[in-house]
Amino acid sequence: MKVRIHVSLKPGVLDPQGRAVHHALEGLGFSGIEDVRVGRLIELDVADGTSDADLDAMCRQLLANLVIENYRIEKLETA
Amino acid sequence: MSFRAAVVTFPGSNCDRDMAVALEKVSGTAPLRVWHGDAELPERLDFIALPGGFSYGDYLRSGAMAARSPIMQAVVRAAGRGVPVLGVCNGFQVLTESGLLPGALMRNAGQRFVCRMVPLKVETSQSLFTAGYEAGQIVHFPVAHHDGNYFADDETLDRLEDEGRVAFRYAEDVNGSQRAIAGVLNKTGTVLGMMPHPERAIEPELGGSDGRALFESAVRGLVRA
């Protein structure tokens, strides 16, 4: 089973990287960009039947730092 | 009477030797060296140091992998028993990632790696590590980091301040840290994490010796105890 973990900075946490990317996009001439936040995408290939509780524990214990980050678990249909 | 310290080395640590030299110069005893894969620390330790560097290549987040390494389980247990732990730079990141200290260290607000001598204000002399300084004293330590921007929510920051757990503050803007925090203590004052490098400032030949008092106060406090 393929699982995508989307890790993003919590709202309110300053994102210097996002700000620099925002600035660079404007430098390329793109206008109307309100905000840019940079996150992380982690793709897991796990045994079918891996429980939601286990996926959640993986995020909490390692994949995300809950002081500054939120996470979202997306399970993909196996082809 | 001897001072039994351990310096932990992770793959990618690069200040472990500096830390060991500083501890030996000040205490007169060479610290024991411990590897990240060790499951146990040596017995009867007086002091544990987590050095700077780029453990595990800063994969995932700075300090994240090291914080889950076998030796860190033992360090967390030792800290729980009251063994003093000093984490410098990457060691500070490992301490926050392992939950021994609150908050997190994010990318510097200016996006740049900062490598220079910075002035710090000593915020408290009421700890094992800072007893050799006066509260309010300005000292100079080198910094060398990309992820030193201290973040915690306002409630946590207020608690740290109320409990006298901010050990050092930057006396000029360095990396965008919340409330200019450069180093924090745990609740019992026995764990200190800081981004600036006291071990790189222990003799004038290194550009300054302001860091020496930190090791001296720790050694004095522990040998007497």
Coordinates of C-alpha atoms in Angstrom, one line a residue:
Chain A
M1 CA 0.0 0.0 0.0
K2 CA 1.3 3.4 -0.9
V3 CA 0.9 6.2 1.5
R4 CA 1.7 9.8 1.2
I5 CA 2.5 11.9 4.3
H6 CA 2.1 15.6 3.7
V7 CA 4.1 17.6 6.3
S8 CA 3.5 21.3 6.5
L9 CA 4.5 24.1 8.9
K10 CA 1.8 25.1 11.3
P11 CA -0.1 28.3 10.5
G12 CA 1.6 31.2 12.3
V13 CA 5.1 29.6 12.2
L14 CA 7.3 31.8 10.1
D15 CA 8.6 30.0 7.0
P16 CA 11.8 31.7 5.8
Q17 CA 12.2 29.2 3.0
G18 CA 8.6 30.0 1.7
R19 CA 9.4 33.7 1.9
A20 CA 12.5 33.3 -0.2
V21 CA 10.7 31.2 -2.8
H22 CA 7.9 33.8 -2.8
H23 CA 10.4 36.5 -3.4
A24 CA 12.1 34.4 -6.2
L25 CA 8.8 33.8 -8.0
E26 CA 8.1 37.5 -8.0
G27 CA 11.6 38.1 -9.3
L28 CA 10.7 35.9 -12.2
G29 CA 7.8 38.2 -13.0
F30 CA 4.9 36.1 -11.5
S31 CA 2.5 38.4 -9.8
G32 CA -0.6 38.0 -7.6
I33 CA 1.1 35.4 -5.3
E34 CA -0.4 35.9 -1.8
D35 CA 1.8 33.5 0.2
V36 CA 4.2 30.6 -0.2
R37 CA 4.7 27.8 2.4
V38 CA 7.2 25.0 1.8
G39 CA 6.4 21.6 3.2
R40 CA 7.6 18.0 2.7
L41 CA 6.1 15.0 1.0
I42 CA 7.1 11.6 2.3
E43 CA 6.0 8.5 0.3
L44 CA 5.8 5.2 2.1
D45 CA 5.3 1.8 0.7
V46 CA 3.9 -0.2 3.6
A47 CA 2.3 -3.7 4.0
D48 CA -1.3 -3.8 3.1
G49 CA -3.4 -3.6 6.3
T50 CA -1.0 -1.3 8.1
S51 CA -3.3 0.3 10.6
D52 CA -4.1 4.0 10.7
A53 CA -2.9 4.0 14.3
D54 CA 0.6 2.8 13.2
L55 CA 0.7 5.4 10.4
D56 CA -0.3 8.1 12.9
A57 CA 2.4 6.9 15.3
M58 CA 5.0 7.1 12.6
C59 CA 4.1 10.7 11.9
R60 CA 4.0 11.6 15.6
Q61 CA 7.2 9.9 16.6
L62 CA 9.4 10.8 13.7
L63 CA 8.1 12.1 10.4
A64 CA 6.7 15.4 11.7
N65 CA 7.8 17.6 14.6
L66 CA 4.5 18.6 16.2
V67 CA 6.1 21.7 17.8
I68 CA 6.2 23.3 14.4
E69 CA 4.5 21.0 11.9
N70 CA 1.2 19.5 11.0
Y71 CA 0.8 16.3 8.9
R72 CA -1.9 14.7 6.7
I73 CA -2.0 11.1 5.8
E74 CA -3.1 10.2 2.3
K75 CA -3.6 6.5 1.4
L76 CA -3.3 5.8 -2.4
E77 CA -5.3 3.1 -4.1
T78 CA -3.0 0.2 -5.2
A79 CA -2.8 -0.1 -8.9
Chain B
M1 CA 37.6 13.6 42.7
S2 CA 37.9 12.8 39.0
F3 CA 35.3 14.1 36.6
R4 CA 33.6 11.4 34.6
A5 CA 32.2 12.8 31.4
A6 CA 31.1 11.3 28.1
V7 CA 31.0 12.9 24.7
V8 CA 28.5 11.3 22.2
T9 CA 29.5 11.0 18.6
F10 CA 26.9 10.6 15.9
P11 CA 27.7 10.0 12.2
G12 CA 28.3 13.5 11.0
S13 CA 29.2 15.1 14.3
N14 CA 32.2 17.4 13.8
C15 CA 32.6 19.2 17.1
D16 CA 33.1 16.1 19.3
R17 CA 36.8 16.5 19.4
D18 CA 36.6 20.1 20.3
M19 CA 34.1 19.2 23.1
A20 CA 36.4 16.5 24.4
V21 CA 39.4 18.8 24.4
A22 CA 37.5 21.5 26.3
L23 CA 36.3 19.0 28.9
E24 CA 39.8 17.6 29.3
K25 CA 41.5 21.0 29.5
V26 CA 39.1 22.2 32.2
S27 CA 38.6 19.0 34.3
G28 CA 42.0 17.4 33.8
T29 CA 40.4 14.1 32.8
A30 CA 39.8 13.0 29.2
P31 CA 36.1 12.3 28.7
L32 CA 34.9 8.9 27.6
R33 CA 33.8 8.6 23.9
V34 CA 30.5 7.1 23.1
W35 CA 29.1 6.0 19.7
H36 CA 25.6 6.6 18.5
G37 CA 24.9 2.9 18.1
D38 CA 25.8 2.1 21.7
A39 CA 22.8 1.0 23.6
E40 CA 24.2 2.0 27.0
L41 CA 26.2 4.8 28.5
P42 CA 29.2 4.1 30.7
E43 CA 28.2 3.8 34.3
R44 CA 28.5 6.6 37.0
L45 CA 28.7 9.5 34.6
D46 CA 29.0 13.0 36.0
F47 CA 28.3 14.8 32.7
I48 CA 27.1 14.1 29.1
A49 CA 27.9 16.3 26.1
L50 CA 26.2 16.2 22.8
P51 CA 28.4 18.0 20.2
G52 CA 27.8 20.1 17.2
G53 CA 27.9 18.9 13.6
F54 CA 25.4 17.5 11.1
S55 CA 24.4 14.2 12.5
Y56 CA 23.0 11.9 9.9
G57 CA 23.4 14.7 7.3
D58 CA 20.6 16.7 8.9
Y59 CA 18.2 14.2 7.1
L60 CA 14.5 14.8 7.7
R61 CA 15.2 17.7 10.2
S62 CA 18.3 18.7 12.0
G63 CA 18.8 16.4 15.0
A64 CA 15.7 14.2 14.2
M65 CA 17.5 11.0 13.3
A66 CA 20.1 11.3 16.1
A67 CA 17.3 11.9 18.6
R68 CA 15.9 8.4 17.8
S69 CA 19.3 6.7 17.8
P70 CA 20.0 3.9 20.4
I71 CA 22.3 6.0 22.6
M72 CA 19.8 8.8 22.9
Q73 CA 17.4 6.4 24.7
A74 CA 20.1 6.0 27.3
V75 CA 20.8 9.7 27.4
V76 CA 17.1 10.4 28.0
R77 CA 17.1 7.9 30.9
A78 CA 20.3 9.4 32.4
A79 CA 18.9 12.9 32.1
G80 CA 15.8 11.6 34.0
R81 CA 18.1 10.5 36.8
G82 CA 19.6 14.0 36.9
V83 CA 22.8 13.5 35.1
P84 CA 23.7 16.9 33.6
V85 CA 23.5 17.1 29.8
L86 CA 25.0 19.8 27.6
G87 CA 23.9 20.0 23.9
V88 CA 25.7 22.5 21.7
C89 CA 24.5 23.5 18.2
N90 CA 23.5 20.2 16.6
G91 CA 23.4 18.8 20.2
F92 CA 20.8 21.4 21.1
Q93 CA 18.7 20.3 18.0
V94 CA 19.0 16.7 19.2
L95 CA 17.8 17.8 22.7
T96 CA 14.7 19.5 21.3
E97 CA 14.0 16.6 18.9
S98 CA 14.3 14.1 21.8
G99 CA 11.9 16.1 24.0
L100 CA 14.5 16.8 26.7
L101 CA 14.0 20.5 25.9
P102 CA 11.0 22.4 24.6
G103 CA 10.8 24.1 21.3
A104 CA 12.4 23.5 17.9
L105 CA 15.2 25.0 15.9
M106 CA 14.2 26.2 12.4
R107 CA 16.0 27.5 9.4
N108 CA 17.7 30.9 10.2
A109 CA 15.3 33.7 9.4
G110 CA 17.9 35.2 6.9
Q111 CA 18.2 31.8 5.2
R112 CA 22.0 32.0 5.4
F113 CA 24.4 29.9 7.3
V114 CA 25.8 32.1 10.1
C115 CA 29.4 31.6 11.1
R116 CA 30.9 34.3 13.3
M117 CA 31.5 35.5 16.9
V118 CA 28.4 36.8 18.5
P119 CA 27.7 38.6 21.8
L120 CA 25.4 36.8 24.2
K121 CA 23.7 38.0 27.4
V122 CA 23.9 35.6 30.3
E123 CA 20.3 35.5 31.6
T124 CA 20.8 33.5 34.7
S125 CA 23.7 32.5 36.9
Q126 CA 21.4 30.0 38.7
S127 CA 22.4 26.8 37.0
L128 CA 25.2 24.4 37.0
F129 CA 26.4 25.6 33.6
T130 CA 26.1 29.4 34.2
A131 CA 27.2 29.7 37.9
G132 CA 30.5 31.1 36.7
Y133 CA 28.9 34.1 35.1
E134 CA 27.0 37.1 36.4
A135 CA 23.4 37.5 35.2
G136 CA 23.4 40.3 32.7
Q137 CA 27.0 39.7 31.7
I138 CA 27.9 39.9 28.0
V139 CA 30.0 37.1 26.7
H140 CA 31.3 36.3 23.2
F141 CA 30.9 32.8 21.7
P142 CA 31.2 31.7 18.0
V143 CA 28.1 30.4 16.2
A144 CA 28.1 28.2 13.1
H145 CA 24.7 27.1 12.1
H146 CA 22.0 27.1 9.5
D147 CA 19.1 26.0 11.7
G148 CA 19.4 28.0 14.9
N149 CA 16.1 29.9 14.8
Y150 CA 14.5 29.0 18.1
F151 CA 10.8 28.5 18.0
A152 CA 8.3 27.7 20.7
D153 CA 4.7 28.9 21.2
D154 CA 4.0 31.9 23.3
E155 CA 2.8 29.9 26.3
T156 CA 6.0 27.9 26.3
L157 CA 8.2 31.0 25.9
D158 CA 6.4 32.7 28.8
R159 CA 6.9 29.6 31.0
L160 CA 10.6 29.5 30.1
E161 CA 11.0 33.1 31.1
D162 CA 9.0 32.8 34.3
E163 CA 10.9 29.8 35.4
G164 CA 14.3 31.4 34.7
R165 CA 15.1 28.8 32.0
V166 CA 16.5 31.1 29.4
A167 CA 20.2 30.7 29.9
F168 CA 21.6 32.9 27.1
R169 CA 20.1 35.4 24.8
Y170 CA 21.7 36.9 21.6
A171 CA 22.7 40.5 22.2
E172 CA 22.2 41.2 18.5
D173 CA 20.1 39.7 15.8
V174 CA 21.6 36.5 14.6
N175 CA 19.0 34.1 13.3
G176 CA 15.5 35.3 14.1
S177 CA 15.1 33.3 17.3
Q178 CA 11.9 34.0 19.3
R179 CA 12.8 36.5 22.0
A180 CA 16.5 36.2 20.9
I181 CA 16.8 32.9 22.8
A182 CA 20.3 31.3 22.3
G183 CA 20.2 28.6 25.1
V184 CA 17.5 27.1 27.3
L185 CA 17.5 24.9 30.4
N186 CA 15.1 22.1 31.3
K187 CA 12.9 22.3 34.4
T188 CA 15.5 21.1 36.8
G189 CA 18.3 23.2 35.3
T190 CA 20.4 20.0 34.6
V191 CA 20.0 20.0 30.8
L192 CA 21.3 22.9 28.7
G193 CA 20.9 23.3 25.0
M194 CA 22.5 26.2 23.2
M195 CA 23.4 27.1 19.6
P196 CA 26.6 29.1 20.3
H197 CA 29.8 27.1 20.9
P198 CA 31.4 27.5 24.3
E199 CA 33.9 24.7 23.5
R200 CA 35.3 26.8 20.7
A201 CA 36.0 29.7 23.1
I202 CA 38.2 28.2 25.9
E203 CA 41.5 29.9 25.2
P204 CA 42.7 33.2 23.7
E205 CA 44.4 31.4 20.8
L206 CA 40.9 30.3 19.7
G207 CA 39.7 33.9 19.5
G208 CA 38.3 34.1 23.0
S209 CA 38.0 32.3 26.3
D210 CA 34.5 33.3 27.5
G211 CA 33.3 29.7 27.1
R212 CA 35.8 28.3 29.7
A213 CA 33.7 29.5 32.7
L214 CA 30.8 27.3 31.5
F215 CA 32.9 24.1 31.7
E216 CA 34.6 25.3 34.9
S217 CA 31.3 25.9 36.7
A218 CA 30.0 22.5 35.6
V219 CA 33.2 20.8 36.8
R220 CA 33.3 22.7 40.1
G221 CA 29.6 22.1 40.8
L222 CA 29.8 18.4 40.1
V223 CA 33.1 17.6 41.8
R224 CA 31.9 19.3 45.0
A225 CA 28.6 17.5 44.9

